[in-house]
Coordinates of C-alpha atoms in Angstrom, one line a residue:
M22 CA -4.0 40.6 24.3
R23 CA -2.8 44.2 24.8
A24 CA -2.0 43.4 28.5
Y25 CA -0.3 40.3 27.4
L26 CA 1.9 42.2 25.0
S27 CA 2.8 44.9 27.6
L28 CA 4.6 42.5 29.8
S29 CA 8.4 43.1 30.2
T30 CA 10.8 40.6 28.9
N31 CA 11.3 38.9 32.2
G32 CA 7.6 39.0 33.0
F33 CA 6.8 37.3 29.7
G34 CA 9.3 34.5 30.3
K35 CA 8.1 34.0 34.0
S36 CA 4.4 33.9 32.9
K37 CA 5.1 31.1 30.4
I38 CA 6.8 28.9 32.9
L39 CA 5.2 29.6 36.4
N40 CA 2.6 27.0 35.9
S41 CA 4.7 24.3 34.5
L42 CA 6.9 21.6 35.9
F43 CA 10.0 24.0 35.6
S44 CA 8.3 26.8 37.6
E45 CA 11.2 26.8 40.2
Y46 CA 13.6 27.6 37.4
H47 CA 11.7 30.6 36.1
N48 CA 14.7 32.9 37.0
I49 CA 17.0 30.9 34.7
G50 CA 17.0 32.4 31.3
F51 CA 18.1 29.3 29.4
V52 CA 15.4 27.2 31.1
V53 CA 12.8 29.7 29.9
F54 CA 14.3 29.5 26.4
G55 CA 14.5 25.8 26.4
Y56 CA 10.9 25.4 27.7
T57 CA 9.7 27.8 24.9
L58 CA 11.4 25.6 22.3
L59 CA 9.9 22.4 23.8
T60 CA 6.4 24.0 23.8
L61 CA 6.9 25.1 20.2
F62 CA 7.8 21.6 18.9
G63 CA 5.1 20.0 21.2
K64 CA 2.5 22.2 19.9
S65 CA 3.5 21.5 16.3
F66 CA 3.4 17.7 16.7
A67 CA 0.1 18.0 18.7
A68 CA -1.5 19.9 15.8
L69 CA 0.0 17.6 13.2
F70 CA -1.3 14.4 15.0
T71 CA -4.7 16.1 15.6
L72 CA -5.3 17.1 12.0
N73 CA -3.9 14.0 10.3
G74 CA -5.9 11.8 12.7
G75 CA -9.1 13.3 11.6
G76 CA -9.6 15.6 14.7
N77 CA -10.9 19.1 14.8
G78 CA -8.0 20.9 16.3
G79 CA -8.2 24.0 13.9
V80 CA -5.3 25.7 12.1
F81 CA -5.8 29.3 13.1
G82 CA -5.3 29.0 16.9
P83 CA -2.1 26.7 16.6
S84 CA -0.6 28.9 14.0
L85 CA -0.9 32.0 16.2
V86 CA 0.5 30.1 19.2
M87 CA 3.5 28.7 17.3
G88 CA 4.1 31.9 15.6
G89 CA 4.2 33.8 19.0
L90 CA 6.4 31.2 20.5
L91 CA 8.9 31.3 17.7
G92 CA 9.0 35.1 17.8
F93 CA 9.6 35.1 21.5
A94 CA 12.3 32.3 21.3
F95 CA 14.2 34.2 18.7
S96 CA 14.2 37.6 20.5
Y97 CA 14.7 36.2 23.9
G98 CA 17.5 34.0 22.8
I99 CA 19.2 37.0 21.2
N100 CA 18.9 38.9 24.4
L101 CA 20.4 36.0 26.4
T102 CA 23.5 36.1 24.3
G103 CA 24.1 39.9 24.9
L104 CA 24.5 40.6 21.3
A105 CA 21.6 43.0 21.2
E106 CA 18.6 44.1 23.2
L107 CA 15.4 43.2 21.2
N108 CA 11.8 44.1 22.2
V109 CA 10.3 40.7 22.8
P110 CA 6.5 41.6 22.6
N111 CA 7.1 43.2 19.1
F112 CA 8.8 40.0 17.9
V113 CA 5.9 37.9 19.3
V114 CA 3.5 40.0 17.2
A115 CA 5.7 39.6 14.2
G116 CA 5.9 35.9 14.7
M117 CA 2.2 35.5 14.9
A118 CA 1.7 37.5 11.7
G119 CA 4.4 35.6 9.8
A120 CA 2.9 32.3 10.8
L121 CA -0.5 33.1 9.6
S122 CA 0.8 34.5 6.3
G123 CA 3.0 31.5 5.6
I124 CA 0.6 28.7 6.6
M125 CA -2.6 30.1 5.3
H126 CA -1.1 31.9 2.3
A127 CA -2.9 35.1 3.4
P128 CA -0.4 37.9 4.0
L129 CA -3.0 40.6 4.2
T130 CA -5.0 38.6 6.7
G131 CA -1.9 38.0 8.8
M132 CA -0.9 41.6 8.8
F133 CA -4.2 43.4 9.4
L134 CA -5.7 40.7 11.7
I135 CA -2.7 40.7 14.1
A136 CA -2.4 44.4 14.0
E137 CA -6.1 44.8 14.9
V138 CA -6.0 42.0 17.7
T139 CA -3.0 43.5 19.3
G140 CA -3.4 47.2 18.7
G141 CA 0.0 47.2 17.1
Y142 CA -0.5 49.6 14.3
T143 CA 2.8 51.2 15.0
L144 CA 4.3 47.9 13.7
M145 CA 2.6 48.0 10.4
V146 CA 5.7 48.4 8.2
P147 CA 7.6 45.5 9.9
L148 CA 4.6 43.4 9.9
M149 CA 4.3 44.1 6.1
L150 CA 7.9 43.0 5.6
V151 CA 7.5 39.8 7.7
C152 CA 4.3 38.8 6.2
S153 CA 5.5 39.3 2.6
I154 CA 8.8 37.4 3.2
S155 CA 7.0 34.6 5.0
Y156 CA 4.4 34.3 2.2
L157 CA 6.9 34.3 -0.6
I158 CA 9.1 31.6 1.1
N159 CA 6.2 29.3 1.7
R160 CA 4.6 29.9 -1.6
T161 CA 7.8 29.0 -3.3
M162 CA 8.0 25.8 -1.5
L163 CA 4.3 24.9 -1.4
K164 CA 2.0 25.9 -4.3
H165 CA -1.2 25.4 -2.2
S166 CA -2.1 26.5 1.4
I167 CA -2.8 24.1 4.1
Y168 CA -6.6 24.6 3.4
T169 CA -6.4 23.7 -0.4
K170 CA -3.5 21.3 -0.4
V171 CA -5.7 18.1 0.2
L172 CA -8.2 19.2 -2.6
A173 CA -5.4 20.0 -4.9
E174 CA -3.7 16.5 -4.4
S175 CA -7.0 14.8 -4.9
G176 CA -7.8 16.7 -8.1
D177 CA -11.0 18.3 -6.7
L178 CA -9.6 21.9 -6.5
I179 CA -11.7 23.6 -9.2
S180 CA -10.5 27.0 -10.7
Y181 CA -12.3 29.2 -13.1
E182 CA -9.0 30.4 -14.5
D183 CA -8.1 26.9 -15.5
K184 CA -11.1 25.8 -17.4
D185 CA -9.6 22.6 -18.8
R186 CA -8.6 21.3 -15.5
S187 CA -11.9 22.3 -13.9
V188 CA -13.8 20.2 -16.6
L189 CA -11.4 17.3 -16.4
S190 CA -11.9 17.2 -12.7
M191 CA -15.7 16.6 -13.2
M192 CA -15.1 13.6 -15.4
R193 CA -14.9 10.0 -14.3
I194 CA -13.3 7.2 -16.2
K195 CA -16.5 4.9 -15.8
Y196 CA -18.5 7.4 -18.0
V197 CA -16.0 7.3 -20.8
L198 CA -15.1 3.6 -20.6
E199 CA -15.3 1.7 -23.9
T200 CA -15.9 -2.1 -23.8
N201 CA -16.8 -3.1 -27.4
F202 CA -13.5 -4.7 -28.1
V203 CA -13.1 -8.4 -29.2
I204 CA -11.4 -10.2 -26.2
L205 CA -8.8 -12.7 -27.1
R206 CA -7.8 -15.5 -24.6
P207 CA -4.1 -16.4 -24.0
D208 CA -4.5 -20.1 -25.2
E209 CA -6.2 -19.1 -28.4
T210 CA -4.3 -18.5 -31.8
P211 CA -4.9 -16.1 -34.7
K212 CA -6.1 -19.0 -36.8
S213 CA -8.9 -20.0 -34.2
R214 CA -10.1 -16.3 -34.0
Q215 CA -9.6 -15.4 -37.7
H216 CA -13.3 -14.7 -38.2
D217 CA -13.6 -12.4 -35.3
I218 CA -10.5 -10.5 -35.9
I219 CA -11.3 -9.8 -39.5
H220 CA -14.9 -8.5 -38.8
S221 CA -13.9 -6.4 -35.7
K222 CA -14.5 -2.7 -36.0
R223 CA -11.6 -2.0 -33.7
N224 CA -7.8 -1.9 -34.5
I225 CA -6.7 -3.2 -31.1
F226 CA -7.5 -6.4 -29.2
P227 CA -7.1 -6.9 -25.5
I228 CA -5.8 -10.4 -24.3
V229 CA -7.5 -11.4 -21.1
S230 CA -7.2 -14.7 -19.1
H231 CA -10.3 -16.7 -18.3
D232 CA -10.5 -15.3 -14.8
G233 CA -10.6 -11.8 -16.3
K234 CA -6.9 -10.6 -15.7
F235 CA -5.3 -8.4 -18.3
I236 CA -2.4 -10.1 -20.1
G237 CA -1.5 -7.6 -22.9
L238 CA -2.8 -6.4 -26.2
V239 CA -2.2 -6.9 -30.0
N240 CA -3.0 -4.5 -32.8
S241 CA -4.9 -5.4 -35.8
E242 CA -2.1 -4.6 -38.3
Y243 CA 0.2 -7.2 -36.6
L244 CA -2.6 -9.8 -36.7
F245 CA -3.5 -9.1 -40.3
S246 CA 0.1 -9.6 -41.3
I247 CA 0.1 -13.0 -39.6
L248 CA -3.3 -14.1 -41.3
L249 CA -2.0 -13.0 -44.7
G250 CA 1.1 -15.0 -44.2
E251 CA 3.5 -12.1 -44.2
L252 CA 4.6 -13.0 -40.7
D253 CA 4.8 -16.3 -38.8
G254 CA 2.6 -17.0 -35.9
L255 CA -0.6 -18.3 -37.3
D256 CA -0.7 -21.2 -34.7
T257 CA 1.1 -19.2 -32.0
T258 CA -0.9 -18.5 -28.8
F259 CA -1.9 -15.0 -28.0
E260 CA -0.1 -15.4 -24.7
K261 CA 3.1 -15.3 -26.7
L262 CA 1.9 -12.7 -29.1
A263 CA 0.8 -10.3 -26.5
Q264 CA 2.4 -6.9 -26.3
K265 CA 2.7 -4.6 -23.2
P266 CA 0.7 -1.3 -23.5
N267 CA 2.6 2.0 -23.2
D268 CA 0.8 2.4 -19.9
I269 CA -2.3 1.5 -18.0
V270 CA -5.1 3.3 -16.3
V271 CA -6.8 2.4 -13.0
I272 CA -10.5 2.7 -12.8
H273 CA -10.6 5.3 -10.0
E274 CA -7.7 7.5 -11.5
S275 CA -8.3 11.1 -12.0
M276 CA -8.9 12.1 -15.7
E277 CA -6.2 14.7 -15.4
S278 CA -3.7 11.8 -14.7
V279 CA -5.1 9.9 -17.6
M280 CA -4.5 12.8 -20.0
S281 CA -1.0 13.2 -18.6
K282 CA -0.2 9.6 -19.3
M283 CA -1.6 9.8 -22.9
N284 CA 0.4 13.0 -23.7
K285 CA 3.5 11.6 -22.1
E286 CA 3.5 8.4 -24.1
D287 CA 1.9 10.1 -27.3
T288 CA -0.8 7.4 -27.3
W289 CA -4.5 7.6 -28.2
I290 CA -5.9 4.8 -26.2
L291 CA -4.9 3.0 -22.9
P292 CA -6.4 -0.1 -21.2
V293 CA -8.4 0.4 -18.0
L294 CA -7.9 -2.1 -15.2
G295 CA -9.8 -2.7 -11.9
P296 CA -8.7 -4.4 -8.7
E297 CA -6.3 -7.4 -9.1
Q298 CA -5.5 -6.3 -12.7
K299 CA -9.0 -7.1 -14.0
Y300 CA -9.7 -5.9 -17.5
L301 CA -12.6 -3.5 -17.7
G302 CA -12.1 -1.8 -21.1
F303 CA -10.3 1.1 -22.7
V304 CA -10.3 4.8 -22.5
S305 CA -9.5 6.9 -25.6
K306 CA -8.9 10.5 -26.4
S307 CA -11.8 10.6 -28.7
S308 CA -14.3 9.5 -25.9
V309 CA -12.7 12.0 -23.5
F310 CA -12.9 14.9 -26.1
N311 CA -16.7 14.0 -26.6
K312 CA -17.4 14.0 -22.9
Y313 CA -15.4 17.2 -22.5
R314 CA -17.4 18.8 -25.2
A315 CA -20.7 17.7 -23.6
L316 CA -19.6 19.2 -20.2
L317 CA -18.7 22.5 -21.8
I318 CA -22.0 22.7 -23.5
R319 CA -23.7 21.8 -20.2
Q320 CA -21.7 24.6 -18.3
G321 CA -22.6 27.1 -21.1
H322 CA -26.3 26.4 -20.7
Y323 CA -26.0 26.6 -17.0
L324 CA -24.3 30.0 -17.2
E325 CA -26.9 31.4 -19.6

């Protein structure tokens, strides 16, 4: 690596292009510059397709290559314009350190690792500036690094600093699902189900079709008003009396998303649906809080 960095500007450009299809143009500066940009974008897309396709292309190596190419392209391009005479190897080193700092969210790793690998401790102050700026820009746009982004999006990134989120990430809807509700059919009426409605211990009733699809819901207060004659609708089918819930929950949804929906709509209970809008039950804040307390107790016993 030290020998690599000791190359002159022209030697660096020639070494990049001599073994390529453009080797006969290695003395033309703009060809070297263009080939560098082509290699930079080619490497970026190659790494992108490999990682998203499930391959094991790594992140560290491509970051170094792309950072070095970017630093070379910038300094070599400035030199071609004649506006200034920049030290190309120094910018290559700075580009490598900046890429590592931004992509991995590790400014100290980028700074000391590149300085150690290249022996460029004389560039420590410039490397500090480059790594800090790269990290701050990337952190402003992306909260998580390339290593933790997928875990954060799936809700599996556990942090001891955020205990509530950590505990919620351990919960699954199927373990807090409540199913002891009186199910009403769309073609039934309050008069035909009067006995079940009166003796139900729940204040909400799901309306579900005969094939299991969720139609809507109706609350006990509204049904009692109908049964007492305060409102019309004693012989009206539940399909017409059905009300839309504030929101719905999918069985495989994260508990953090469920609590976000409840807080957003200021509701205490939401219906849970499976594939093809099949009714499965309800999830309530009380069941979530009970499970949350149980998990906290379990964690407390584990840490003792």
